[in-house]
mmCIF file of C-alpha atoms in Angstrom:
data_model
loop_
_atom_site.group_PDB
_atom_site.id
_atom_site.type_symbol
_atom_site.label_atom_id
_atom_site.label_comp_id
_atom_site.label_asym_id
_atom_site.label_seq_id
_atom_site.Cartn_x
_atom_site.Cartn_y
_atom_site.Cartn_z
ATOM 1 C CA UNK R 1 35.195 1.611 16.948
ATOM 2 C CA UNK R 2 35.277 5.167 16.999
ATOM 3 C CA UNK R 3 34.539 7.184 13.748
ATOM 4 C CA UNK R 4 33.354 3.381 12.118
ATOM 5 C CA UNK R 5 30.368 2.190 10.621
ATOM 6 C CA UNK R 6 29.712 0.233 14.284
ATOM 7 C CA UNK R 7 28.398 4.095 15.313
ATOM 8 C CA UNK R 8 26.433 4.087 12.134
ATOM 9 C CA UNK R 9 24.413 0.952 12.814
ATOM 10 C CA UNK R 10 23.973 1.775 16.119
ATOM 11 C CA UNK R 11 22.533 5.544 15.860
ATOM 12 C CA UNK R 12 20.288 4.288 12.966
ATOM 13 C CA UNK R 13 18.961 1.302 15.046
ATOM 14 C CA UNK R 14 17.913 3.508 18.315
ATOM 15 C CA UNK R 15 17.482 6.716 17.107
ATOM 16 C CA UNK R 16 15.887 6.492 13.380
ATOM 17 C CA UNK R 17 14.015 3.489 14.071
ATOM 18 C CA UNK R 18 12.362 4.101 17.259
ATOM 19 C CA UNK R 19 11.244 7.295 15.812
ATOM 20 C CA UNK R 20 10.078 5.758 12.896
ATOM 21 C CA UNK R 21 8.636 2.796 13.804
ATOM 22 C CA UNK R 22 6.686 4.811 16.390
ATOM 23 C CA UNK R 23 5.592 7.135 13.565
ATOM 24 C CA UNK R 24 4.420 3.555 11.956
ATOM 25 C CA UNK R 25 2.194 2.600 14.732
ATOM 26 C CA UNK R 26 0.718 6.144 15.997
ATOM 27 C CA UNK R 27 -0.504 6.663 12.228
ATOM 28 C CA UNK R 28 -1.917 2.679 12.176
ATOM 29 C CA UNK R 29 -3.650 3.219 15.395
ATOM 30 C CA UNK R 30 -4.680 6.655 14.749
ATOM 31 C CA UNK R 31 -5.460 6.475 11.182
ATOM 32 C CA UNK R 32 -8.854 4.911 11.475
ATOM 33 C CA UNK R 33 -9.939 7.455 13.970
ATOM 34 C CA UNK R 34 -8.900 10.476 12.230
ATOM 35 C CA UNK R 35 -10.009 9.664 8.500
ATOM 36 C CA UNK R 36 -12.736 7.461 9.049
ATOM 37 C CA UNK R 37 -11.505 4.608 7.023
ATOM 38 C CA UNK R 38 -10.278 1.253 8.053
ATOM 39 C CA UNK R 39 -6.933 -0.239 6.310
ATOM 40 C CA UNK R 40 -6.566 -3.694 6.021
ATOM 41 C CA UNK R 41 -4.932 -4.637 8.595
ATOM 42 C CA UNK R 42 -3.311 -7.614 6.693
ATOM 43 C CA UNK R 43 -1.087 -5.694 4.596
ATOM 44 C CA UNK R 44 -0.747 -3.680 7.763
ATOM 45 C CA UNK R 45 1.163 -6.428 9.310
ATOM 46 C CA UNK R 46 2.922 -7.721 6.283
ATOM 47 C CA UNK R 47 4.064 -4.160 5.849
ATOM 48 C CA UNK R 48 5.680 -4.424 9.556
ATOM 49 C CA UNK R 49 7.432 -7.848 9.464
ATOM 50 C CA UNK R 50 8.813 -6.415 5.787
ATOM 51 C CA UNK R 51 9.961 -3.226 7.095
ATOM 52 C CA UNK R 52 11.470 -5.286 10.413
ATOM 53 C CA UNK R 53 13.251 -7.463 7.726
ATOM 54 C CA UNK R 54 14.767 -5.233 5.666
ATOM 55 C CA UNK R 55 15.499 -2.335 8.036
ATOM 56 C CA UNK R 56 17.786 -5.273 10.003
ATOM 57 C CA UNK R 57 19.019 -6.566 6.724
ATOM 58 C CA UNK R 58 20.688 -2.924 5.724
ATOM 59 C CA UNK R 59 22.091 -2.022 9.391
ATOM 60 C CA UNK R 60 23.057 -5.275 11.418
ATOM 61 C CA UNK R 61 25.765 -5.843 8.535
ATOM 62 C CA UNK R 62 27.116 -2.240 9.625
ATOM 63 C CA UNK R 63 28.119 -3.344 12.770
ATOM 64 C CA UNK R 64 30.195 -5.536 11.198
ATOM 65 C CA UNK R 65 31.738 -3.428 9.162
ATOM 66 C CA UNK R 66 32.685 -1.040 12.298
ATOM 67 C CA UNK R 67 34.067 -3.984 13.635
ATOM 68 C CA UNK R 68 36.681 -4.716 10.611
ATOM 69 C CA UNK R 69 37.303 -1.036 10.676
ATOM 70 C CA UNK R 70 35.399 0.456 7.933
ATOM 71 C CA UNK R 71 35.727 4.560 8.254
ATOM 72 C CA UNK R 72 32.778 6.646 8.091
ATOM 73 C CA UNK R 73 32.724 9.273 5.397
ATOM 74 C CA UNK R 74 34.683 7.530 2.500
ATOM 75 C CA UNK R 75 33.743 7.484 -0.745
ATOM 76 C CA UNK R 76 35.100 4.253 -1.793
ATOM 77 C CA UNK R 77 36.001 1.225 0.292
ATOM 78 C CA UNK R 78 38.358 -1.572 0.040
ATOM 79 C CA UNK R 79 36.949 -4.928 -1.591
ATOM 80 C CA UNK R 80 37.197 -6.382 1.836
ATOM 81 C CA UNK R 81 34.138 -4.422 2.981
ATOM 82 C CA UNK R 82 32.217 -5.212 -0.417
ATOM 83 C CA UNK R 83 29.683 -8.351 0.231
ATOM 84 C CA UNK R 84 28.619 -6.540 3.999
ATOM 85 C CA UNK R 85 27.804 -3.418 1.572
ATOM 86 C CA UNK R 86 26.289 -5.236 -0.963
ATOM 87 C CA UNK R 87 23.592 -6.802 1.987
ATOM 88 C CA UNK R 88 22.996 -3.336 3.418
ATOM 89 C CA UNK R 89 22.081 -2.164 -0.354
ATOM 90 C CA UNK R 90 19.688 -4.710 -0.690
ATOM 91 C CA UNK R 91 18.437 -3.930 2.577
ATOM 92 C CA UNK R 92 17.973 -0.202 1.973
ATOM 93 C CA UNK R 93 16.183 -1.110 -1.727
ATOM 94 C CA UNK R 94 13.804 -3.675 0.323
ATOM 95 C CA UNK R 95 13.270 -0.773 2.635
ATOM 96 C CA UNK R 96 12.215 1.498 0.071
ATOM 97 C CA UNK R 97 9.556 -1.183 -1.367
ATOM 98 C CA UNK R 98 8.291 -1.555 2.252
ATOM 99 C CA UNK R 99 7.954 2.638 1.910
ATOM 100 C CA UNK R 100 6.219 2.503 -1.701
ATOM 101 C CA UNK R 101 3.929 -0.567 0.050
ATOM 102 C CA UNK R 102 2.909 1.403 2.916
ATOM 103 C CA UNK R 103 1.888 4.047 0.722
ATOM 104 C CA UNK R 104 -0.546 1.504 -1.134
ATOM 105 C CA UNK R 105 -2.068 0.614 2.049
ATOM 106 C CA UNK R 106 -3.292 4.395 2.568
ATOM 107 C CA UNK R 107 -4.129 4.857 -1.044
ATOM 108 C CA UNK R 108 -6.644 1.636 -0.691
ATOM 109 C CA UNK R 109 -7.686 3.029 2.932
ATOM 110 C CA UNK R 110 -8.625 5.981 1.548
ATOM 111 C CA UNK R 111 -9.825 4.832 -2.067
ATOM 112 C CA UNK R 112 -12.214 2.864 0.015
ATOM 113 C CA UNK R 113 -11.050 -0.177 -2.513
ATOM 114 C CA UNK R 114 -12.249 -3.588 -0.297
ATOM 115 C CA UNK R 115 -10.029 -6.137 0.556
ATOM 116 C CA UNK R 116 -11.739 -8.798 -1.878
ATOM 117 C CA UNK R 117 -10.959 -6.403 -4.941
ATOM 118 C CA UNK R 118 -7.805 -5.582 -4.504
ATOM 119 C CA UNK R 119 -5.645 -8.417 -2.878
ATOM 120 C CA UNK R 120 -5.682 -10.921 -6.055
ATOM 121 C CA UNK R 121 -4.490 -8.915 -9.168
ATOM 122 C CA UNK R 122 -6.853 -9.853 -11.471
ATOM 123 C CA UNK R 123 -9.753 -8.675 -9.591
ATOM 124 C CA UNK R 124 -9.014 -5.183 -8.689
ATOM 125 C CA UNK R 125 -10.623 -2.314 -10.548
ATOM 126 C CA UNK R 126 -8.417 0.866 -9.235
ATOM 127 C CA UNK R 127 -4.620 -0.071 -8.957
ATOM 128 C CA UNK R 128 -3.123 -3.716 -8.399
ATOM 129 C CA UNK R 129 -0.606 -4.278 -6.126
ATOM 130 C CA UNK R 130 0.871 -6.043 -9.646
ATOM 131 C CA UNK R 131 1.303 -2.948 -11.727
ATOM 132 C CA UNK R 132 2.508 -1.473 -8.144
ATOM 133 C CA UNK R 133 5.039 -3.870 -8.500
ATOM 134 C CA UNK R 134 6.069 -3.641 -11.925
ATOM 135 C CA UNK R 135 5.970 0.363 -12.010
ATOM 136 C CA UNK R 136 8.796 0.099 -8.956
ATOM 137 C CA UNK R 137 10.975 -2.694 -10.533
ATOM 138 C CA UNK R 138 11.218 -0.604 -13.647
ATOM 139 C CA UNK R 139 12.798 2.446 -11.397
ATOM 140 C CA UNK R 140 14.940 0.176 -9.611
ATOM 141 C CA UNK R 141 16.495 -1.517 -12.818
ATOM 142 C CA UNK R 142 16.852 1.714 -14.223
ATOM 143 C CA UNK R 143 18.593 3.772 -11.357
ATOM 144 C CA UNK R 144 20.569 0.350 -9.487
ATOM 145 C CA UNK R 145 22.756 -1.544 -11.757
ATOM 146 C CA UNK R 146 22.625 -4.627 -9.353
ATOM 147 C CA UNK R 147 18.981 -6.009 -10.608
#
C-alpha cells in the first residue's frame, strides 16, 4: 500500500477534510456574529450533506484503487483503474458545485436577499440559484469532456 492511492484517500480524508470542514462550521457559526447577517440556514445544511456526498464520492473510490495497486504520481493509468477514476472525477466536479453553492449562500447573506425571493427561481430579483446553475454547467461542458 505504500506509495498507492490508499495513502491518497487517507491523507485527504483526515487531514484536508477535518481542516476544511472545520473551516465550514467556524465560518457558519461565526458568520452571523461577525457580519451581522443571518444565512439561511437551509441551504446551509443542504450545502453540508452535498459537500459530505461528494467529498466521499471522489476519495472512498481511492482506497480502492491503493488497494489494486494504483501508483501515485503517474500520468496515465491502466484501463483497469478507469471506472474508480471516473467516480472520483465526478466526485471532485460535485465538490466544486458544493464550492460555487456555498459561495451563493454568502452572496444572499450578505445581499440581504430573503429566503422567499430567492429559493423559487422565478421570484428572485438579484441572482437565481437557476442562472447560478446554468452559468456553472456552461464551464463544466466547456473545460470536462465527460458532460
Amino acid at each position: 500500500m505504500h506509495d498507492t492511492y490508499y495513502v491518497v484517500a487517507h491523507f485527504h480524508y483526515v487531514l484536508s477534510l477535518g481542516a476544511v470542514f472545520g473551516l465550514f462550521s467556524g465560518f457558519y457559526y461565526w458568520f452571523d456574529r461577525i457580519t451581522g447577517y443571518n444565512y439561511i440556514e437551509d441551504l446551509g445544511q443542504i450545502h453540508f450533506w452535498s459537500t459530505i456526498v461528494s467529498v466521499n464520492l471522489t476519495f472512498f473510490p481511492m482506497h480502492f484503487l491503493g488497494l489494486a495497486g494504483m501508483p501515485r504520481r503517474i500520468p496515465d493509468y491502466p484501463d483497469a483503474y478507469y471506472s474508480f477514476n471516473l467516480i472520483a472525477s465526478y466526485g471532485s466536479v460535485l465538490t466544486l458545485i458544493s464550492v460555487f453553492f456555498f459561495f451563493y449562500i454568502v452572496y444572499i447573506a450578505l445581499a440581504k436577499i430573503k429566503h422567499e425571493e430567492c429559493f423559487f427561481f422565478e421570484n428572485c430579483r438579484s441572482i437565481s440559484l437557476f442562472f447560478f446553475v446554468k452559468f456553472f454547467r456552461k464551464i463544466l461542458e466547456k473545460y470536462f469532456s465527460f458532460f
